[in-house]
Amino acid sequence: MRQACAAVLILAAALHAGAVAAHGKVSMEEDSCVRRIGDSMVHLSAYQPQFEPSAQYCTEIPKGGDTYLVVDLVDLALRDMPIGLRVIKGTNETEDETVTYLRPSYHPDGVIKGEASLDQGLYTVIITAEGQPPLRYQYPLRVQMINYAHIFRTAVGPLIALLVLTLFGYKLMKSKRMQRWRASRRS
């Protein structure tokens, strides 16, 4: 019984620790804000200094409003080709409204800066590189929306620990030793 409880607690701690990794503390290969096609990589950061001056976001933006988008061209080869950026409201590029469009141009410093006023809802950021072959990177944005998957992943570890502790407490209360102890306290 003790070994099973210990194993479940270790598993719960491992699951919970993996769920709380912060965006800025991961390697480039594991960063959810990086998109890769072959050897080419881009990194998207979104900022809303009017709400949180030092906060950096990627695909989950907590509030609607003016949002600064910064794309870092990690691959040096991308700096030698025209790169464009487009933000659309929704997920369908042909049918949904374009919110912001930066026409393809060269970015020798490796940084593309754009600004968009985003309301609550789903958006898609599309980055196109006019090289050989042409490249296309895509980011889904969720603005001021509850991410139930993240809440579930964050809560799963503590819930498992609580269930194990409850089971352990129940088994302890039903044990003969505990029943004898409680009986001795009553008399």
XYZ file of C-alpha atoms in Angstrom:
187
model
C 0.000 0.000 0.000
C 2.792 2.422 0.906
C 4.704 1.660 -2.281
C 1.617 2.293 -4.406
C 0.956 5.619 -2.649
C 4.585 6.676 -3.053
C 4.535 5.775 -6.759
C 1.332 7.759 -7.354
C 2.707 10.794 -5.470
C 5.919 10.742 -7.505
C 3.910 10.464 -10.731
C 1.659 13.355 -9.690
C 4.661 15.529 -8.821
C 6.306 14.748 -12.160
C 3.155 15.590 -14.110
C 2.627 18.802 -12.178
C 6.246 19.952 -12.556
C 6.043 19.504 -16.340
C 2.878 21.567 -16.528
C 4.310 24.642 -14.839
C 7.331 25.247 -17.091
C 7.414 28.916 -18.026
C 7.735 30.233 -21.559
C 11.047 32.006 -21.008
C 12.811 29.119 -19.307
C 12.793 26.551 -22.131
C 15.256 25.836 -24.899
C 14.593 27.095 -28.418
C 13.628 23.592 -29.619
C 10.951 23.246 -26.927
C 9.616 26.818 -27.092
C 5.970 26.901 -28.197
C 6.573 30.304 -29.803
C 9.062 28.879 -32.312
C 8.008 27.592 -35.709
C 10.404 25.511 -37.757
C 10.433 24.503 -41.406
C 13.551 22.485 -42.150
C 16.458 24.497 -40.745
C 14.528 27.791 -40.792
C 13.077 29.050 -37.523
C 11.042 32.086 -36.488
C 9.992 33.178 -32.995
C 6.848 35.212 -32.213
C 6.440 37.425 -29.150
C 3.412 39.561 -28.331
C 3.443 42.492 -25.910
C 0.731 44.628 -24.321
C 2.671 47.270 -22.380
C -0.487 49.180 -21.448
C -1.485 46.218 -19.197
C 1.785 44.452 -18.262
C 4.908 46.369 -19.351
C 7.318 43.447 -18.973
C 5.065 40.507 -19.924
C 5.710 38.546 -23.100
C 3.041 36.355 -24.685
C 2.902 33.926 -27.555
C -0.391 32.301 -28.484
C -2.425 33.126 -25.353
C -2.989 36.872 -25.013
C -4.832 37.716 -21.786
C -6.621 40.932 -22.809
C -7.955 42.592 -25.914
C -6.393 45.839 -27.043
C -3.316 47.189 -28.782
C -0.825 44.355 -29.178
C 2.738 44.625 -30.432
C 3.908 41.625 -32.431
C 7.618 40.937 -32.792
C 8.943 38.174 -35.026
C 12.575 37.181 -34.620
C 14.084 35.610 -37.724
C 16.295 33.049 -36.006
C 17.670 31.630 -39.264
C 20.146 34.050 -40.870
C 19.066 32.992 -44.376
C 15.589 34.454 -43.739
C 17.134 37.920 -43.411
C 18.100 37.826 -47.095
C 14.569 37.296 -48.436
C 11.341 39.293 -48.341
C 9.200 38.370 -45.339
C 5.602 39.465 -44.820
C 3.255 39.288 -41.860
C -0.518 39.083 -41.815
C -2.937 38.850 -38.894
C -6.449 37.599 -39.631
C -9.433 37.405 -37.319
C -10.437 33.759 -37.264
C -8.761 30.705 -38.725
C -9.767 30.761 -42.391
C -7.307 32.790 -44.433
C -9.534 33.228 -47.486
C -12.813 34.069 -45.732
C -11.847 35.915 -42.555
C -10.985 39.595 -42.084
C -7.382 40.793 -42.287
C -6.598 42.878 -39.193
C -2.973 43.784 -39.967
C -0.826 43.335 -43.051
C 2.880 44.069 -43.432
C 3.896 43.642 -47.043
C 6.930 41.451 -47.717
C 10.210 43.308 -47.265
C 13.783 42.628 -46.229
C 14.695 42.612 -42.534
C 18.510 42.590 -42.283
C 18.359 43.053 -38.486
C 16.254 39.876 -38.195
C 13.282 41.553 -36.493
C 9.793 42.167 -37.853
C 7.669 44.565 -35.791
C 3.942 44.996 -36.180
C 0.999 46.300 -34.226
C -2.612 45.157 -34.162
C -5.690 46.057 -32.198
C -7.098 42.702 -31.133
C -10.537 42.125 -29.655
C -11.579 38.982 -27.807
C -11.526 35.908 -30.061
C -9.413 33.715 -32.292
C -6.770 35.109 -34.650
C -4.114 33.668 -36.927
C -0.681 35.185 -37.548
C 0.737 34.162 -40.932
C 4.389 34.808 -41.740
C 5.441 34.248 -45.341
C 8.975 34.134 -46.699
C 9.333 34.596 -50.447
C 12.374 32.382 -50.884
C 13.137 29.225 -52.789
C 11.128 27.331 -51.705
C 8.594 29.789 -50.264
C 8.059 29.335 -46.518
C 4.949 29.855 -44.444
C 4.708 29.929 -40.664
C 1.429 30.106 -38.783
C 0.510 30.939 -35.179
C -2.980 30.657 -33.677
C -3.757 33.449 -31.202
C -6.363 33.260 -28.480
C -7.203 36.701 -27.138
C -8.960 37.043 -23.776
C -10.205 33.445 -23.850
C -10.085 30.764 -21.166
C -7.741 27.916 -22.048
C -9.426 24.927 -20.422
C -6.685 22.521 -21.544
C -4.065 24.563 -19.661
C -6.262 24.744 -16.560
C -6.764 20.972 -16.684
C -3.028 20.267 -17.119
C -2.211 22.576 -14.222
C -4.844 21.066 -11.921
C -4.240 17.377 -12.687
C -1.216 16.967 -10.380
C -2.783 18.515 -7.261
C -6.036 16.612 -7.901
C -4.206 13.277 -8.102
C -2.310 14.115 -4.911
C -5.580 15.052 -3.163
C -7.231 11.801 -4.288
C -4.272 9.735 -3.080
C -4.253 11.517 0.286
C -8.015 10.990 0.611
C -7.632 7.288 -0.185
C -4.760 7.006 2.278
C -6.813 8.761 4.993
C -9.802 6.493 4.334
C -7.652 3.364 4.543
C -6.028 4.676 7.722
C -9.393 5.390 9.364
C -10.674 1.888 8.481
C -7.565 0.086 9.760
C -7.928 -2.117 12.841
C -5.164 -0.264 14.664
C -6.976 3.091 14.237
C -10.302 1.555 15.296
C -8.685 0.132 18.462
C -7.089 3.502 19.203
C -10.391 5.338 18.790
C -12.153 2.769 20.967
C -9.538 3.237 23.694
C -10.038 7.018 23.586
C -13.798 6.660 24.099
C -13.527 4.554 27.197
